[in-house]
PDB file of N, CA and C in Angstrom:
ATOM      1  N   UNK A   1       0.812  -1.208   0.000  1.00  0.00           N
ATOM      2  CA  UNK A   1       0.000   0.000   0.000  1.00  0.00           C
ATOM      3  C   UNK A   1       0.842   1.254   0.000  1.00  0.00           C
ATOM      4  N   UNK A   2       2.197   1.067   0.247  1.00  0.00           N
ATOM      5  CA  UNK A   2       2.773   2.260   0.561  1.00  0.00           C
ATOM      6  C   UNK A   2       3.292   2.782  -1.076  1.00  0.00           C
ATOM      7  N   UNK A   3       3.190   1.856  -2.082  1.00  0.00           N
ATOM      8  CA  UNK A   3       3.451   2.241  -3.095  1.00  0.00           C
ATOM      9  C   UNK A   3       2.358   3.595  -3.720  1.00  0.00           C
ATOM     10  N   UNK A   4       1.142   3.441  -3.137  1.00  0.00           N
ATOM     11  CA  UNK A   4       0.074   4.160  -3.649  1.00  0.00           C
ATOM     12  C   UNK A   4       0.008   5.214  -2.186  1.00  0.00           C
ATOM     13  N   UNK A   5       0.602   5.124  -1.258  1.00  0.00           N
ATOM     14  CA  UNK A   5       0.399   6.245  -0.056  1.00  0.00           C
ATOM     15  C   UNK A   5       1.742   6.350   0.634  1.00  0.00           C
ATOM     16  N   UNK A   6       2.862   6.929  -0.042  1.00  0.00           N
ATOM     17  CA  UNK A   6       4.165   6.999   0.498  1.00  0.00           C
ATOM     18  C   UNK A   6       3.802   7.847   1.587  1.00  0.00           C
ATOM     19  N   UNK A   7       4.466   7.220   2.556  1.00  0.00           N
ATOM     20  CA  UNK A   7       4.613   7.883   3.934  1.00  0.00           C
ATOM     21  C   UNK A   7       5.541   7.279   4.657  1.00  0.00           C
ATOM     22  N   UNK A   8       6.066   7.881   5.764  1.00  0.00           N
ATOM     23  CA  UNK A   8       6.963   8.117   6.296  1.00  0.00           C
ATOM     24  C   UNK A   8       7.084   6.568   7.107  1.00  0.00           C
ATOM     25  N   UNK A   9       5.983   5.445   7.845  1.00  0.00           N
ATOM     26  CA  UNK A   9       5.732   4.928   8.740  1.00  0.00           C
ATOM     27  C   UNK A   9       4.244   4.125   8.754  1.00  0.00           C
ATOM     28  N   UNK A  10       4.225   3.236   9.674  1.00  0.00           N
ATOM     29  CA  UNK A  10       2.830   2.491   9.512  1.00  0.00           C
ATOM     30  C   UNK A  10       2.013   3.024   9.735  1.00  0.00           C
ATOM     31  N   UNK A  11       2.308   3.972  10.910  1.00  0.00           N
ATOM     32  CA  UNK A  11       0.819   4.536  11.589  1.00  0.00           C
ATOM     33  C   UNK A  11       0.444   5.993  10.424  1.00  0.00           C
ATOM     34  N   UNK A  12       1.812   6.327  10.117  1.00  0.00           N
ATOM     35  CA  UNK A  12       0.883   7.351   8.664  1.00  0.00           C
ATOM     36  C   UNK A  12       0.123   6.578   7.553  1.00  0.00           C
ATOM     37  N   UNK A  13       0.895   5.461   7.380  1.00  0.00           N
ATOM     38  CA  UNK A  13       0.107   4.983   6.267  1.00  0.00           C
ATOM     39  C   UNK A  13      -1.491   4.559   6.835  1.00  0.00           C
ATOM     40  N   UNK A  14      -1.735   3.858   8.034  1.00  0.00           N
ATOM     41  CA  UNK A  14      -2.913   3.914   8.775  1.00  0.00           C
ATOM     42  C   UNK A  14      -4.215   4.845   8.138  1.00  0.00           C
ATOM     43  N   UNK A  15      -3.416   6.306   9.030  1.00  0.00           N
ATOM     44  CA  UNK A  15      -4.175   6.920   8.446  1.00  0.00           C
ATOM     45  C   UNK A  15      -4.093   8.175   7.095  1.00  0.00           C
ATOM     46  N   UNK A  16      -3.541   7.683   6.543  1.00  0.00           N
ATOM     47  CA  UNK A  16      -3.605   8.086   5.082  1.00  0.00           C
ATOM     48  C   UNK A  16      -4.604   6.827   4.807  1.00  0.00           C
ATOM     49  N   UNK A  17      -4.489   6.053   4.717  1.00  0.00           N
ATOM     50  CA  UNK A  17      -5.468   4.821   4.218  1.00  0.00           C
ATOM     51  C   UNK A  17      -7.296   5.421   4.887  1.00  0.00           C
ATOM     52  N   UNK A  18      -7.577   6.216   6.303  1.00  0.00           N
ATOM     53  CA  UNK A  18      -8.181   6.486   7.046  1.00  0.00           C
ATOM     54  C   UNK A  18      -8.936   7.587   6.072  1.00  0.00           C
ATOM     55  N   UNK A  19      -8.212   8.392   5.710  1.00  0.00           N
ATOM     56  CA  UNK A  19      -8.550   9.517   4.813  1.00  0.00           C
ATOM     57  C   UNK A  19      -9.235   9.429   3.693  1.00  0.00           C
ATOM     58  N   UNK A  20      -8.676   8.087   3.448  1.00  0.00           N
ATOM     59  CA  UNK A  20      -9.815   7.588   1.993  1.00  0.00           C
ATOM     60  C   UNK A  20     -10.935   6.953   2.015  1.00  0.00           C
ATOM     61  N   UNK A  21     -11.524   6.818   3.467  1.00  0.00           N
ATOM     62  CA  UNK A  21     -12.852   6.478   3.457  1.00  0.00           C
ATOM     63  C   UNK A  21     -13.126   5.561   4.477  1.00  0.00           C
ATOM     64  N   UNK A  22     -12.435   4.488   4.901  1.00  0.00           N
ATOM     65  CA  UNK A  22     -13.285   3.532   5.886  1.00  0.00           C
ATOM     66  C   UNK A  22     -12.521   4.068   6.957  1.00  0.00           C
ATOM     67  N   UNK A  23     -13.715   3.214   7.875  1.00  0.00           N
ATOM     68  CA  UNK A  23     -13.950   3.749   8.876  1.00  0.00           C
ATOM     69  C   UNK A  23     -13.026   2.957  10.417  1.00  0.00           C
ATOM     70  N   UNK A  24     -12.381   1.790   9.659  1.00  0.00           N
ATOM     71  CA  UNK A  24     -11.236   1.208  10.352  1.00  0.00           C
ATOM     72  C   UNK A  24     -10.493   0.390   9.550  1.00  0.00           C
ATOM     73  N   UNK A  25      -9.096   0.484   9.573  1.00  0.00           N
ATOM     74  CA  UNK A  25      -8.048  -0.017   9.068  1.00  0.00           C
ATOM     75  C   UNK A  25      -6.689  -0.742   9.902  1.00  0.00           C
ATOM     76  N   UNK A  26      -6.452  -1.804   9.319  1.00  0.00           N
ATOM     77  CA  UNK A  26      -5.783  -2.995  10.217  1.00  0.00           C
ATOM     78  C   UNK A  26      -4.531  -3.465   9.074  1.00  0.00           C
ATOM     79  N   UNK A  27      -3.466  -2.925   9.557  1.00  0.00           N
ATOM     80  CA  UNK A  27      -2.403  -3.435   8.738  1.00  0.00           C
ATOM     81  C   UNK A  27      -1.695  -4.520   9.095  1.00  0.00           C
ATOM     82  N   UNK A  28      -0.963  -5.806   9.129  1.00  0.00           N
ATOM     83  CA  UNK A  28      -0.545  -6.698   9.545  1.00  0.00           C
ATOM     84  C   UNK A  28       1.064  -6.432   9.538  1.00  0.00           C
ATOM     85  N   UNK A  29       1.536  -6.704  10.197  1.00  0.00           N
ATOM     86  CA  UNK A  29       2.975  -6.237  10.266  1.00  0.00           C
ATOM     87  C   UNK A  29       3.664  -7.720  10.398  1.00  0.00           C
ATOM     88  N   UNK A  30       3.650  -9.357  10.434  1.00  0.00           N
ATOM     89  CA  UNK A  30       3.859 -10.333  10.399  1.00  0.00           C
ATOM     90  C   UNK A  30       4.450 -10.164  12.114  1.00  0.00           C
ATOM     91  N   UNK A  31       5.693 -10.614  12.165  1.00  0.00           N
ATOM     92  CA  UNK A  31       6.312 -10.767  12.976  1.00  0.00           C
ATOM     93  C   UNK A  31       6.762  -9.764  14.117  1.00  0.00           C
ATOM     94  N   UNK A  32       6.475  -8.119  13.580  1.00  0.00           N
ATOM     95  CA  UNK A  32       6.238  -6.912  14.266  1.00  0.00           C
ATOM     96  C   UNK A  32       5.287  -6.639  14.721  1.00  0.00           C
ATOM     97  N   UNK A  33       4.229  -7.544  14.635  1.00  0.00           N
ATOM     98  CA  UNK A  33       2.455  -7.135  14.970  1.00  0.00           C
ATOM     99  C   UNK A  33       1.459  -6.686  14.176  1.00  0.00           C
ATOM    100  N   UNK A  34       1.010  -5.675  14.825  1.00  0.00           N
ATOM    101  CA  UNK A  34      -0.100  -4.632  13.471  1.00  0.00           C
ATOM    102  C   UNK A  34      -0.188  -3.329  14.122  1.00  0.00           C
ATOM    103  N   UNK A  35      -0.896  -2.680  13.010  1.00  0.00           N
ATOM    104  CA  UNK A  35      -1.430  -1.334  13.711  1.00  0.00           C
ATOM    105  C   UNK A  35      -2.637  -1.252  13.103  1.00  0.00           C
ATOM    106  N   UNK A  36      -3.454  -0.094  13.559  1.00  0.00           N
ATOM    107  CA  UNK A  36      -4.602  -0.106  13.526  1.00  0.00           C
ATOM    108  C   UNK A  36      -5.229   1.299  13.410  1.00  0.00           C
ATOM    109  N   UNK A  37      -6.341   1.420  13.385  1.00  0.00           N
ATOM    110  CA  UNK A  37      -6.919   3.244  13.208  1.00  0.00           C
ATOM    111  C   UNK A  37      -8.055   2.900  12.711  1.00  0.00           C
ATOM    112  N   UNK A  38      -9.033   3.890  13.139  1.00  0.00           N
ATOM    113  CA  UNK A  38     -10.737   4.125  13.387  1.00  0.00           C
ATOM    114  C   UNK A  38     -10.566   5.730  12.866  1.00  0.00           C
ATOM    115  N   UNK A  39     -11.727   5.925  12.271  1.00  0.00           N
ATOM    116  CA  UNK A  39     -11.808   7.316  12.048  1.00  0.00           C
ATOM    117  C   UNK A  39     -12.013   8.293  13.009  1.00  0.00           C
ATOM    118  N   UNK A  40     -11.141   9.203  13.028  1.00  0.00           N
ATOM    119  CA  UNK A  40     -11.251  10.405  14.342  1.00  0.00           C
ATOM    120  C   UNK A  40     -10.116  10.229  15.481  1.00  0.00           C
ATOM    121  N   UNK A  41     -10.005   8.982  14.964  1.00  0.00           N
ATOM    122  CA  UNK A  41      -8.487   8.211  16.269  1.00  0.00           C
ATOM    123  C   UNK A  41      -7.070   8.283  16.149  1.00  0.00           C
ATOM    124  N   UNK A  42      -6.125   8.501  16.323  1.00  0.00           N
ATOM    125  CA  UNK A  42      -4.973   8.258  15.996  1.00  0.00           C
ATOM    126  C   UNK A  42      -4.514   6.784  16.001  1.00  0.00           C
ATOM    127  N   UNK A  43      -3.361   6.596  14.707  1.00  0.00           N
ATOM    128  CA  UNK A  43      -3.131   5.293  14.257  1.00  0.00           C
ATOM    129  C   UNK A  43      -2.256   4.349  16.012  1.00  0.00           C
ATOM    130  N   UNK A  44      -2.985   3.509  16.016  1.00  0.00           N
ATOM    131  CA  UNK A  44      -2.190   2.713  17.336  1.00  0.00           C
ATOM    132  C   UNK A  44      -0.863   1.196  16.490  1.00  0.00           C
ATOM    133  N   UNK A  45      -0.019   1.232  17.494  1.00  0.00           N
ATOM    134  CA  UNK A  45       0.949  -0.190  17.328  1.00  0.00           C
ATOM    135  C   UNK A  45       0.095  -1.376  18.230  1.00  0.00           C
ATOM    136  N   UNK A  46       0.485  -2.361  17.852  1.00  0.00           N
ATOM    137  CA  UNK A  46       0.108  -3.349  18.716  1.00  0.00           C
ATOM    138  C   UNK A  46       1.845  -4.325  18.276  1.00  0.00           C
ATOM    139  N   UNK A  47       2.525  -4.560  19.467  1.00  0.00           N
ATOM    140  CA  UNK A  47       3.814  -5.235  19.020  1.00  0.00           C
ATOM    141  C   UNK A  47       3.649  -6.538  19.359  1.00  0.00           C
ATOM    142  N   UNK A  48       4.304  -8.125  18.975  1.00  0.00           N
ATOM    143  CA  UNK A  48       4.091  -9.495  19.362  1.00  0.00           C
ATOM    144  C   UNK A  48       5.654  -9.652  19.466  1.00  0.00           C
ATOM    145  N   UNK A  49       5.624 -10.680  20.456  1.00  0.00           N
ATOM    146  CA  UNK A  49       6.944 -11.218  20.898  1.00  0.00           C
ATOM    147  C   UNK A  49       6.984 -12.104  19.873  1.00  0.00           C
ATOM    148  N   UNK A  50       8.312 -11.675  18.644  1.00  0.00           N
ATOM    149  CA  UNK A  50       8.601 -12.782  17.869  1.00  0.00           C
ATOM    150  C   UNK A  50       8.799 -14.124  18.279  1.00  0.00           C
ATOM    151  N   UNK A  51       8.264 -14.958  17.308  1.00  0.00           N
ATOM    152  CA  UNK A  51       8.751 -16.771  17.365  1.00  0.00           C
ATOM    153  C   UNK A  51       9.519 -16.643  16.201  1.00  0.00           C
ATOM    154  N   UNK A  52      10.243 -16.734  16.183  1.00  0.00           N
ATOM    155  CA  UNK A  52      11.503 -17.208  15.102  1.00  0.00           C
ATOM    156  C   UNK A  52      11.381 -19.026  14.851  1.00  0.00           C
ATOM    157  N   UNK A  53      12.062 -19.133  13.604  1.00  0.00           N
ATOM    158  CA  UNK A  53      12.287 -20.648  13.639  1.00  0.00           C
ATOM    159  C   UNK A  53      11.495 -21.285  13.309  1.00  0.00           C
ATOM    160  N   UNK A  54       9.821 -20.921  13.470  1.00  0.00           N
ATOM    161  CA  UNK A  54       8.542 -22.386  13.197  1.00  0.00           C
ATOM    162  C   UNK A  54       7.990 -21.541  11.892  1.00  0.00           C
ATOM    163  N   UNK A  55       6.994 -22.373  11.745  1.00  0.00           N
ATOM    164  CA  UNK A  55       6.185 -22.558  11.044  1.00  0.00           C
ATOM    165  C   UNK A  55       5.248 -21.635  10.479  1.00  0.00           C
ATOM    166  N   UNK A  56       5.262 -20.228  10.053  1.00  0.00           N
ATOM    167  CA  UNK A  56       4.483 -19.456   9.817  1.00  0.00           C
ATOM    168  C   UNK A  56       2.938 -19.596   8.812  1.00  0.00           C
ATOM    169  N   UNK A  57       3.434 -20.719   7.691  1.00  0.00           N
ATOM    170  CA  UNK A  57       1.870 -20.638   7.105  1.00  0.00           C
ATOM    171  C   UNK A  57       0.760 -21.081   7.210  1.00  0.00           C
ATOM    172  N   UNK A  58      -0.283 -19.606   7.541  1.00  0.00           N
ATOM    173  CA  UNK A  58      -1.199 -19.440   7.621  1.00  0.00           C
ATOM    174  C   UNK A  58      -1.674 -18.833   8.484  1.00  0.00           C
ATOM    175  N   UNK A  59      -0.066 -17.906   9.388  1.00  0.00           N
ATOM    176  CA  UNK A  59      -0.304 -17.149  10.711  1.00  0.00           C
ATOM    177  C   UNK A  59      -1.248 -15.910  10.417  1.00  0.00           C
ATOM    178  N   UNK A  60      -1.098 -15.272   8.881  1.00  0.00           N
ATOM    179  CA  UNK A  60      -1.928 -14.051   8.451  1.00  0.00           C
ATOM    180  C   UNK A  60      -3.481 -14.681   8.601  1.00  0.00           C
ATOM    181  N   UNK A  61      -3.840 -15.571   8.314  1.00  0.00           N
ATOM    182  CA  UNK A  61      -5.212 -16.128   7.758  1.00  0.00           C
ATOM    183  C   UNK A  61      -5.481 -16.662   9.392  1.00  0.00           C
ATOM    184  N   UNK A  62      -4.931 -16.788  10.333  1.00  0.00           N
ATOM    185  CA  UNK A  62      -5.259 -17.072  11.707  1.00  0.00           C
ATOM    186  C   UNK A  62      -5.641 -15.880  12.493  1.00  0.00           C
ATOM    187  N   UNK A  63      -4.970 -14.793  11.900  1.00  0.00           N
ATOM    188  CA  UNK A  63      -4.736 -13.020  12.734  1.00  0.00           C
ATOM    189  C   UNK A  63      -6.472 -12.629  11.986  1.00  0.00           C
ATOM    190  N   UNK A  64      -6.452 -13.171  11.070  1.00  0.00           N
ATOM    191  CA  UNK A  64      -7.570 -12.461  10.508  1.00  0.00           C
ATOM    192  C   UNK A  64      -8.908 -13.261  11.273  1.00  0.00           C
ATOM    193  N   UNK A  65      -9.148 -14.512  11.275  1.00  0.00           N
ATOM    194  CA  UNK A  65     -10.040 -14.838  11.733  1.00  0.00           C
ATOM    195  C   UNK A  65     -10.284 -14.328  13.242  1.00  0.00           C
ATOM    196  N   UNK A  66      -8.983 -14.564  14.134  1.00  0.00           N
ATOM    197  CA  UNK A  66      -9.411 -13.893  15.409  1.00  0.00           C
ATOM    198  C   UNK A  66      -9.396 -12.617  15.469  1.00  0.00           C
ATOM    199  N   UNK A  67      -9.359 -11.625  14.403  1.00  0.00           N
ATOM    200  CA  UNK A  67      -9.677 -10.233  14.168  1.00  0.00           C
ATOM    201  C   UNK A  67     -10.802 -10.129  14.186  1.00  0.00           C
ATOM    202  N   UNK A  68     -11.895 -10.847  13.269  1.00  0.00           N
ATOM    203  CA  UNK A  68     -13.170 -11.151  12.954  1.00  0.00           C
ATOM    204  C   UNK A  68     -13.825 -11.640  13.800  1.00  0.00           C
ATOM    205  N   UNK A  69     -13.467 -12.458  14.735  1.00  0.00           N
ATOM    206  CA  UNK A  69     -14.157 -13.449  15.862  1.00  0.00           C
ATOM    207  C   UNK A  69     -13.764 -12.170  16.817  1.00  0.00           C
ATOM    208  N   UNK A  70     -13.087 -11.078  17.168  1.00  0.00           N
ATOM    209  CA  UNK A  70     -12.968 -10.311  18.531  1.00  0.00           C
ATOM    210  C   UNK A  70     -14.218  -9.109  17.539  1.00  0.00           C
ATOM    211  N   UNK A  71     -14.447  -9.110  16.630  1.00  0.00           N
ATOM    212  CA  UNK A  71     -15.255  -7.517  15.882  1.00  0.00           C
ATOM    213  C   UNK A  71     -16.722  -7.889  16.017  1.00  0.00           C
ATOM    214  N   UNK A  72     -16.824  -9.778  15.467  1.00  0.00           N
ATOM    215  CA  UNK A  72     -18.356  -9.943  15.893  1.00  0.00           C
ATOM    216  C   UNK A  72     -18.500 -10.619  16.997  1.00  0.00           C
ATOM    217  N   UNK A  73     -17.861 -10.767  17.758  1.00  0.00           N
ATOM    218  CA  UNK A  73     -18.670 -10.791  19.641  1.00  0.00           C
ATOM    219  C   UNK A  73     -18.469  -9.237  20.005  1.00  0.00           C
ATOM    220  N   UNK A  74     -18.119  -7.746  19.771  1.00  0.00           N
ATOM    221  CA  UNK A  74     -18.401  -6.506  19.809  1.00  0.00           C
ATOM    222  C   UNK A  74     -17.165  -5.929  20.736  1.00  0.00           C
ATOM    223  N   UNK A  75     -16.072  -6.573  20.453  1.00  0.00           N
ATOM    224  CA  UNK A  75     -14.340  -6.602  21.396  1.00  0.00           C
ATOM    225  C   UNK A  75     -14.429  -4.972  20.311  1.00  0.00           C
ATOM    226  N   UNK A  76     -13.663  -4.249  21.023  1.00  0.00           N
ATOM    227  CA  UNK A  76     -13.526  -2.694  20.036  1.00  0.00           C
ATOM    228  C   UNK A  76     -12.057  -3.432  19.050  1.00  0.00           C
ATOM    229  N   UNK A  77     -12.066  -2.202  18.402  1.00  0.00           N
ATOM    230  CA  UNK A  77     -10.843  -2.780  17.607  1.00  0.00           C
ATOM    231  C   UNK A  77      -9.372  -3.067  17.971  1.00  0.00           C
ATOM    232  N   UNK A  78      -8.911  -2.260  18.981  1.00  0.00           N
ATOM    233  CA  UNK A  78      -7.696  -2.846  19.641  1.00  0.00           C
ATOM    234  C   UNK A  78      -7.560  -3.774  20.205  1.00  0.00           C
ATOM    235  N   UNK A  79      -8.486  -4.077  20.716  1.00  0.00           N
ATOM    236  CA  UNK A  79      -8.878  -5.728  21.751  1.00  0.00           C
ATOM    237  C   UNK A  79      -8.942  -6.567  20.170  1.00  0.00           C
ATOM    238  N   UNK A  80      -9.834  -6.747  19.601  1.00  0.00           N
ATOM    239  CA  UNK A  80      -9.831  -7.279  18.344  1.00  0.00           C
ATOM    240  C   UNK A  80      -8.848  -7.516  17.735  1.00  0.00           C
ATOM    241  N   UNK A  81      -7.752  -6.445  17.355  1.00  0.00           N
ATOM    242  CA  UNK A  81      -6.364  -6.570  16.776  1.00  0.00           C
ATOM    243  C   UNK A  81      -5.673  -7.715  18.056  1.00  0.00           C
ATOM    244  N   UNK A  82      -5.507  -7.410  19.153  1.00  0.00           N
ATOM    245  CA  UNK A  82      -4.573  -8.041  20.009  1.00  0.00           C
ATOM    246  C   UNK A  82      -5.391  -9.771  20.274  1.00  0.00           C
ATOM    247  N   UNK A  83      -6.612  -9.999  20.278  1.00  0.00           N
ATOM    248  CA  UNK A  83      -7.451 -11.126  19.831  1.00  0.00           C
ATOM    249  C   UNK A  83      -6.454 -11.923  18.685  1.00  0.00           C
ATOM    250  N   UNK A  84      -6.278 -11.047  17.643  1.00  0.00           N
ATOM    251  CA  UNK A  84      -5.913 -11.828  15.970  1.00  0.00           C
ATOM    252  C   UNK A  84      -4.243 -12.136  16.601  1.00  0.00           C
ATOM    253  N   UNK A  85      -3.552 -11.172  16.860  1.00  0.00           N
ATOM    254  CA  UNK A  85      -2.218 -11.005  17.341  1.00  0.00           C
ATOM    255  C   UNK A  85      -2.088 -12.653  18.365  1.00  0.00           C
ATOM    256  N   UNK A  86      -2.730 -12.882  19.147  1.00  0.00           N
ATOM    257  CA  UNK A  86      -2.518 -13.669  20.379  1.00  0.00           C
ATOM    258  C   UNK A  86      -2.801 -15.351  19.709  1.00  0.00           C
ATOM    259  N   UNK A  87      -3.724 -15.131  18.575  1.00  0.00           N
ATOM    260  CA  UNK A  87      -4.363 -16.744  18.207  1.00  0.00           C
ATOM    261  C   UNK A  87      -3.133 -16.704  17.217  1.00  0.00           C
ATOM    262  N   UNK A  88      -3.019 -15.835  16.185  1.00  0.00           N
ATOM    263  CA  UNK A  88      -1.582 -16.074  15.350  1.00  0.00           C
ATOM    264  C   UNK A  88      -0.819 -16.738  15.873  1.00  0.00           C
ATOM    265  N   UNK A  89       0.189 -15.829  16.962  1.00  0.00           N
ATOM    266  CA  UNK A  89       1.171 -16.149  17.863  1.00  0.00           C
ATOM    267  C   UNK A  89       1.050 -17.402  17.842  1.00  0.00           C
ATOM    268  N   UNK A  90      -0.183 -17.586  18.873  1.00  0.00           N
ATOM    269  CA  UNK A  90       0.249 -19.104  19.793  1.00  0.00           C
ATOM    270  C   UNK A  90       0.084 -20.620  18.255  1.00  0.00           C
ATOM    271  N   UNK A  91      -0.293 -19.894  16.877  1.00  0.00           N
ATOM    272  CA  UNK A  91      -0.428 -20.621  15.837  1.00  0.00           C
ATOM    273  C   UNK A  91       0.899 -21.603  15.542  1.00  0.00           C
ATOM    274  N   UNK A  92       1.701 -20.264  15.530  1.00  0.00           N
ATOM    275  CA  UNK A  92       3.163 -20.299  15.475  1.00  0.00           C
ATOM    276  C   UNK A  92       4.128 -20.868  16.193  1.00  0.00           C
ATOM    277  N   UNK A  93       4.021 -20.057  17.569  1.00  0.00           N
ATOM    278  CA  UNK A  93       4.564 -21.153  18.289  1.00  0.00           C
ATOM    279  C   UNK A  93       4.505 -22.464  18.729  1.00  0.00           C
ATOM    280  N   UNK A  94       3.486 -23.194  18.252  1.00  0.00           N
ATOM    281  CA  UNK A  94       2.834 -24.301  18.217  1.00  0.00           C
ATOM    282  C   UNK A  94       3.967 -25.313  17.501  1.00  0.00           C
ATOM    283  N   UNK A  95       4.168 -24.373  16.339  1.00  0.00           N
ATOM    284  CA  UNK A  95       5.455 -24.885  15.625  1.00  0.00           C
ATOM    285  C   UNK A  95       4.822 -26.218  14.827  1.00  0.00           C
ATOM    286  N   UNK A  96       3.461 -26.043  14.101  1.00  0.00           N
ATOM    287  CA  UNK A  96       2.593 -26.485  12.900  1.00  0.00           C
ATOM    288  C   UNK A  96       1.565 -25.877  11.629  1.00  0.00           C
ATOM    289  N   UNK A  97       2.095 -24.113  12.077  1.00  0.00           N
ATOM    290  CA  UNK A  97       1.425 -23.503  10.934  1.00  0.00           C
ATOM    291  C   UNK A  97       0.061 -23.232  10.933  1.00  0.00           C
ATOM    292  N   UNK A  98      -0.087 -23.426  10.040  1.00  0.00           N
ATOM    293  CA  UNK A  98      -2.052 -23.555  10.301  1.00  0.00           C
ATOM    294  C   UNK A  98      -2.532 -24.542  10.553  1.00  0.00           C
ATOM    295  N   UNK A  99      -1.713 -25.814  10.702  1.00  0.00           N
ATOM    296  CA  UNK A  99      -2.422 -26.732  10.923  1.00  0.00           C
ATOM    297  C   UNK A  99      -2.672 -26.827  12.747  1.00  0.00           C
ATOM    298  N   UNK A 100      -1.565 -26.049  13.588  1.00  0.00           N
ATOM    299  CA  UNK A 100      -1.529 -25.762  14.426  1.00  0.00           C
ATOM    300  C   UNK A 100      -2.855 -24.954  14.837  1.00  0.00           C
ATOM    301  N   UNK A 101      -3.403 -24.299  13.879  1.00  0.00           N
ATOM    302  CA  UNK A 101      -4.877 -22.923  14.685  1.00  0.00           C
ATOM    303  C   UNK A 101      -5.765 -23.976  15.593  1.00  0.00           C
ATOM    304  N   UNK A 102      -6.048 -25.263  14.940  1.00  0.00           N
ATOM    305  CA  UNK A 102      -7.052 -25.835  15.893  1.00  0.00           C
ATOM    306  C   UNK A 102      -7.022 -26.302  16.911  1.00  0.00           C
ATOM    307  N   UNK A 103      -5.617 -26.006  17.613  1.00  0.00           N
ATOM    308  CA  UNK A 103      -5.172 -26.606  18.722  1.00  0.00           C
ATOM    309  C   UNK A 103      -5.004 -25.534  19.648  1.00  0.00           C
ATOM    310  N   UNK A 104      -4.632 -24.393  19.422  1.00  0.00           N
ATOM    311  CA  UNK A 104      -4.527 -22.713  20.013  1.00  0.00           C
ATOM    312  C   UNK A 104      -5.787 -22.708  20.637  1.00  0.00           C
ATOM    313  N   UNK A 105      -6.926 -23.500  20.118  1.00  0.00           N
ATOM    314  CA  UNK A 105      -8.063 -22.568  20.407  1.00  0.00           C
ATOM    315  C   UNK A 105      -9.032 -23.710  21.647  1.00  0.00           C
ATOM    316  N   UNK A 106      -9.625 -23.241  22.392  1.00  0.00           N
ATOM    317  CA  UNK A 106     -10.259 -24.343  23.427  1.00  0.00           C
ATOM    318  C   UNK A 106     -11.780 -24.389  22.878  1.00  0.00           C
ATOM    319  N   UNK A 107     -12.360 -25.082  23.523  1.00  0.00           N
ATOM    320  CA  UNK A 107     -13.963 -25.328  23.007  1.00  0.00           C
ATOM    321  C   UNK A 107     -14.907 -24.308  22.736  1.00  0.00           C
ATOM    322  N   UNK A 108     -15.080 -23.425  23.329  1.00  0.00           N
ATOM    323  CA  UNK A 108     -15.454 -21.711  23.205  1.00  0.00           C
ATOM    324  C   UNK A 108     -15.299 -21.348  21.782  1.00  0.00           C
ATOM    325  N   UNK A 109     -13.724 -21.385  21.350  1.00  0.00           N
ATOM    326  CA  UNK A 109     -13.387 -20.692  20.426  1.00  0.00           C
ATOM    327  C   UNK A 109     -11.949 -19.727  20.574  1.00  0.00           C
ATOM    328  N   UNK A 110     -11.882 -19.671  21.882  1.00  0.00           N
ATOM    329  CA  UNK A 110     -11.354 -19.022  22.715  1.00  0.00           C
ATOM    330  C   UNK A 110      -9.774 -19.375  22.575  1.00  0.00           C
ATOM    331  N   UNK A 111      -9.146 -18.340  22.932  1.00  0.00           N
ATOM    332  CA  UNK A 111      -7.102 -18.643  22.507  1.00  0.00           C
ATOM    333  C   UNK A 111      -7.432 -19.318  23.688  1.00  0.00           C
ATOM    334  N   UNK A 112      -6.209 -20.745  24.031  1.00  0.00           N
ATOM    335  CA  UNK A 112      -5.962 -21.226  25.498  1.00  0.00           C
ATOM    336  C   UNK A 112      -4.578 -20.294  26.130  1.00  0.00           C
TER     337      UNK A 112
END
């Protein structure tokens, strides 16, 4: 995105992305975390304690579902971001990828 909104940093690009219309924006930063921004808000970091070494695919497609699972039970969006951040993680450190997500998670739905 930064090709189409050069800026200086994530949280400008945030909200430069903010400026063009929606009303919340969630950038994934892999192994640095994400950031985030709501209209009217200033852009926030959310940082994750790297796992080096395992298994990353499908940690993006894990961040997203528990992004989605913290937005529709009504978690605001930083709780939501750190939701996606925490089920990724523990995806990873699992040290099986995505095949690892179904084991992160307890009967609820819930990160263990």
């Amino acid at each position: 995105l930064s090709t189409w909104h050069p800026v200086d940093g994530i949280e400008q690009l945030v909200e430069a992305l903010l400026d063009c219309g929606p009303e919340r924006v969630v950038a994934k930063r892999g192994a640095s975390g994400a950031a985030f921004g709501q209209r009217g808000e200033s852009a926030e970091l959310v940082p994750v304690d790297p796992v080096s070494g395992q298994n990353t695919v499908g940690a993006g497609d894990t961040f997203n579902a528990g992004l989605l699972r913290g937005i529709r039970r009504g978690e605001g969006l930083g709780d939501a971001v750190r939701t996606g951040l925490r089920l990724a993680s523990e995806t990873v450190r699992r040290g099986r990828g995505v095949m690892g997500a179904a084991d992160a998670l307890d009967v609820d739905g819930a990160c263990r």
